[in-house]
Short mmCIF file of C-alpha atoms in Angstrom, two decimals:
data_model
loop_
_atom_site.label_atom_id
_atom_site.label_comp_id
_atom_site.label_asym_id
_atom_site.label_seq_id
_atom_site.Cartn_x
_atom_site.Cartn_y
_atom_site.Cartn_z
CA ASP A 1 3.35 -2.57 -34.74
CA LEU A 2 7.20 -2.04 -33.69
CA ALA A 3 9.31 -4.76 -34.51
CA LEU A 4 12.70 -3.20 -33.90
CA SER A 5 13.99 -0.46 -31.73
CA TYR A 6 16.96 1.56 -33.30
CA ARG A 7 17.10 3.66 -30.02
CA GLN A 8 16.92 1.73 -26.98
CA SER A 9 19.62 -0.76 -25.35
CA PRO A 10 18.44 -4.46 -25.15
CA THR A 11 18.58 -4.11 -21.37
CA LEU A 12 16.27 -1.01 -21.31
CA LEU A 13 14.48 -2.52 -24.06
CA ALA A 14 13.87 -5.63 -21.99
CA LEU A 15 12.91 -3.27 -18.61
CA ALA A 16 10.08 -1.77 -21.23
CA GLN A 17 8.76 -5.07 -22.27
CA THR A 18 8.38 -5.72 -18.85
CA ILE A 19 6.15 -2.81 -18.45
CA TYR A 20 4.40 -3.37 -21.50
CA GLU A 21 3.30 -6.76 -20.64
CA LYS A 22 2.45 -5.91 -17.00
CA SER A 23 0.34 -2.75 -18.56
CA THR A 24 -1.42 -4.49 -21.08
CA GLY A 25 -1.13 -8.18 -20.48
CA ASN A 26 0.11 -8.75 -24.18
CA LYS A 27 3.37 -9.80 -24.98
CA ALA A 28 5.44 -7.22 -26.56
CA ASN A 29 7.46 -8.94 -29.76
CA TYR A 30 10.01 -5.80 -30.24
CA LYS A 31 13.67 -6.19 -29.91
CA SER A 32 16.72 -3.83 -30.21
CA TYR A 33 18.40 -3.40 -32.93
CA ILE A 34 21.71 -2.99 -30.83
CA GLU A 35 23.46 -5.84 -30.06
CA LYS A 36 23.60 -6.91 -26.47
CA ASP A 37 27.20 -6.14 -24.67
CA LYS A 38 28.69 -6.96 -21.20
CA ALA A 39 29.70 -3.66 -20.67
CA GLU A 40 25.85 -1.73 -21.27
CA PRO A 41 24.73 -0.25 -17.99
CA LYS A 42 22.10 -2.22 -15.71
CA PRO A 43 19.05 0.04 -14.74
CA LEU A 44 19.78 1.31 -10.93
CA MET A 45 17.65 2.27 -8.49
CA LEU A 46 18.00 4.19 -5.06
CA ILE A 47 16.15 3.63 -2.16
CA SER A 48 16.26 6.39 0.64
CA PRO A 49 14.14 8.62 2.79
CA SER A 50 16.75 11.33 2.63
CA GLU A 51 16.53 14.06 -0.36
CA ASP A 52 20.15 14.43 0.29
CA GLU A 53 21.26 11.23 -0.06
CA LYS A 54 19.07 10.96 -3.56
CA LEU A 55 20.66 14.31 -4.65
CA LYS A 56 24.30 13.30 -4.17
CA TRP A 57 23.52 9.58 -5.86
CA ILE A 58 22.04 11.17 -9.01
CA ALA A 59 25.16 13.71 -9.10
CA GLU A 60 27.21 10.46 -8.83
CA ARG A 61 25.78 8.73 -11.52
CA ILE A 62 25.95 11.75 -13.59
CA ILE A 63 29.35 12.42 -12.81
CA GLU A 64 30.17 8.34 -14.13
CA ILE A 65 28.37 9.00 -17.39
CA TYR A 66 30.26 12.30 -17.54
CA LYS A 67 33.45 9.90 -17.41
CA ALA A 68 32.30 7.20 -19.63
CA TYR A 69 31.67 9.93 -22.34
CA GLY A 70 35.37 11.32 -22.31
CA GLU A 71 34.66 13.93 -19.70
CA SER A 72 31.72 15.39 -21.64
CA ILE A 73 28.15 15.38 -21.00
CA PRO A 74 25.53 13.33 -23.34
CA SER A 75 21.82 14.33 -22.99
CA ILE A 76 20.51 13.86 -19.82
CA ALA A 77 17.49 14.47 -18.08
CA ILE A 78 15.54 13.93 -14.66
CA PHE A 79 11.86 13.52 -14.36
CA LEU A 80 10.01 14.80 -11.51
CA PRO A 81 6.38 14.00 -10.35
CA GLU A 82 5.01 17.68 -10.70
CA GLU A 83 5.99 20.89 -12.52
CA ASN A 84 6.16 23.00 -9.54
CA GLN A 85 9.11 21.12 -8.14
CA LEU A 86 11.25 21.76 -11.11
CA GLU A 87 12.94 25.03 -9.88
CA ASN A 88 13.85 23.62 -6.56
CA PHE A 89 15.19 20.41 -7.88
CA ALA A 90 17.35 22.11 -10.07
CA ASN A 91 18.81 24.80 -8.03
CA ARG A 92 19.77 22.11 -5.33
CA LEU A 93 21.08 19.63 -7.69
CA GLY A 94 23.22 22.29 -9.83
CA ASN A 95 24.50 23.97 -6.51
CA LEU A 96 26.14 20.27 -6.01
CA ASP A 97 29.75 20.88 -5.95
CA LEU A 98 30.28 17.73 -7.54
CA LEU A 99 28.32 18.72 -10.66
CA ALA A 100 29.67 22.51 -10.26
CA ASP A 101 33.48 21.53 -10.16
CA VAL A 102 33.13 20.09 -13.87
CA GLY A 103 30.91 22.59 -15.52
CA ILE A 104 27.63 20.47 -15.45
CA LEU A 105 24.63 23.04 -15.02
CA VAL A 106 21.03 21.96 -14.14
CA LYS A 107 18.02 23.56 -15.84
CA ALA A 108 14.59 23.28 -14.70
CA SER A 109 13.02 22.97 -18.23
CA ARG A 110 9.38 24.31 -17.61
CA ASN A 111 6.38 23.15 -19.91
CA GLY A 112 8.94 20.79 -21.40
CA GLU A 113 11.08 23.26 -22.93
CA VAL A 114 13.56 21.38 -25.00
CA LEU A 115 16.45 23.49 -25.62
CA GLY A 116 19.30 23.29 -23.72
CA ASP A 117 22.96 24.42 -23.39
CA LYS A 118 25.37 21.74 -23.49
CA ASN A 119 26.80 20.54 -20.39
CA THR A 120 23.44 20.84 -19.18
CA VAL A 121 21.13 18.21 -17.39
CA ARG A 122 17.46 19.02 -18.05
CA VAL A 123 14.53 18.67 -15.51
CA PHE A 124 11.23 17.86 -16.48
CA SER A 125 7.88 17.10 -15.25
CA ILE A 126 7.12 13.84 -16.38
CA ASP A 127 3.92 14.39 -17.89
CA LYS A 128 5.76 16.86 -20.53
CA ILE A 129 8.14 14.52 -21.88
CA LYS A 130 6.44 12.27 -24.57
CA GLY A 131 8.23 12.39 -27.92
CA LEU A 132 12.22 13.72 -26.07
CA GLU A 133 14.88 11.58 -26.74
CA PHE A 134 18.16 11.25 -24.22
CA GLU A 135 21.07 9.03 -23.40
CA ALA A 136 20.44 8.98 -19.80
CA VAL A 137 17.16 9.45 -17.86
CA PHE A 138 16.85 9.39 -14.08
CA PHE A 139 13.40 9.05 -12.10
CA HIS A 140 13.43 10.96 -9.02
CA ASN A 141 10.70 10.24 -5.89
CA ILE A 142 8.96 8.19 -8.38
CA ASP A 143 6.98 7.18 -5.16
CA ASP A 144 5.39 10.47 -5.27
CA LEU A 145 3.30 9.83 -8.27
CA GLN A 146 2.14 6.63 -6.31
CA LYS A 147 0.99 9.30 -3.77
CA GLN A 148 -1.26 11.22 -6.21
CA ASN A 149 -3.87 8.15 -6.40
CA LEU A 150 -2.84 7.87 -10.19
CA PRO A 151 -4.87 4.86 -11.83
CA ASN A 152 -2.26 1.81 -11.97
CA ASP A 153 -2.44 2.03 -15.90
CA LEU A 154 -1.41 5.88 -15.99
CA LEU A 155 1.31 5.44 -13.68
CA LEU A 156 2.81 2.62 -15.57
CA LYS A 157 2.41 4.53 -18.76
CA TYR A 158 4.27 7.51 -17.38
CA ILE A 159 6.89 5.25 -16.58
CA TYR A 160 6.96 3.44 -19.62
CA VAL A 161 7.22 6.70 -21.51
CA GLY A 162 9.97 7.85 -19.51
CA LEU A 163 11.75 4.69 -19.54
CA SER A 164 11.60 4.87 -23.62
CA ARG A 165 12.79 8.34 -23.47
CA ALA A 166 16.62 6.46 -22.60
CA THR A 167 19.00 5.06 -24.83
CA PHE A 168 21.69 3.69 -22.76
CA TYR A 169 20.99 4.83 -19.07
CA ILE A 170 18.24 5.06 -16.19
CA GLY A 171 18.36 5.30 -12.80
CA MET A 172 15.35 5.72 -10.29
CA THR A 173 15.16 7.49 -6.74
CA ILE A 174 12.24 6.64 -4.64
CA SER A 175 11.76 7.26 -0.51
CA LYS A 176 10.23 4.09 0.04
CA GLU A 177 9.53 0.64 -1.16
CA LEU A 178 7.71 0.72 -4.41
CA ASN A 179 3.78 -0.68 -3.52
CA LYS A 180 2.78 -4.11 -4.80
CA ASP A 181 1.34 -2.67 -8.11
CA LEU A 182 4.90 -1.49 -9.15
CA SER A 183 7.25 -3.94 -7.10
CA PHE A 184 7.64 -6.08 -9.99
CA LEU A 185 10.14 -3.18 -11.10
CA LYS A 186 12.56 -3.79 -8.83
CA SER A 187 13.82 -6.98 -9.89
CA SER A 188 15.22 -5.04 -12.86
CA PHE A 189 17.31 -3.02 -11.25
CA ASP A 190 20.66 -2.99 -9.24
CA ASN A 191 21.22 -1.25 -6.23
#
């Protein structure tokens, strides 16, 4: 049993515990090795039907992280519901001036490809992320997973595994409100 997490901030670990408890019905007894800090970033969520608005929002969050790291880019990943969405998304996000102006590249990581260059944000299909680690993770259009009629436990598992890939930053975009099975997540995110 996991007793101490050395990788996740207390805020992200608390969110992971909430998902674990909702999914299993058991209390998660692990805690973070990292001490709670008032400056620790909060999980963020954007609800918008506009794809352009969501892309701009993700780019703005990436720039905030870039500035927080002294104008360098830590490991950042974006998780999409399906593999066939990677190239189009990476091209659209990578073509935004906000990222291009500071030399941040966006790369589609087909089949979970893990190699990446410095200053590159990698985009993965959510089913190819187990075992990877990043400073920051974004879930894009997580509500598209709901449309696939996945069993609720599998959907929660994807979110839990994705969340556990992040150390400090988590962001989520959705087109509409989360369905009743996932609505408990909203209270853990700021807008």
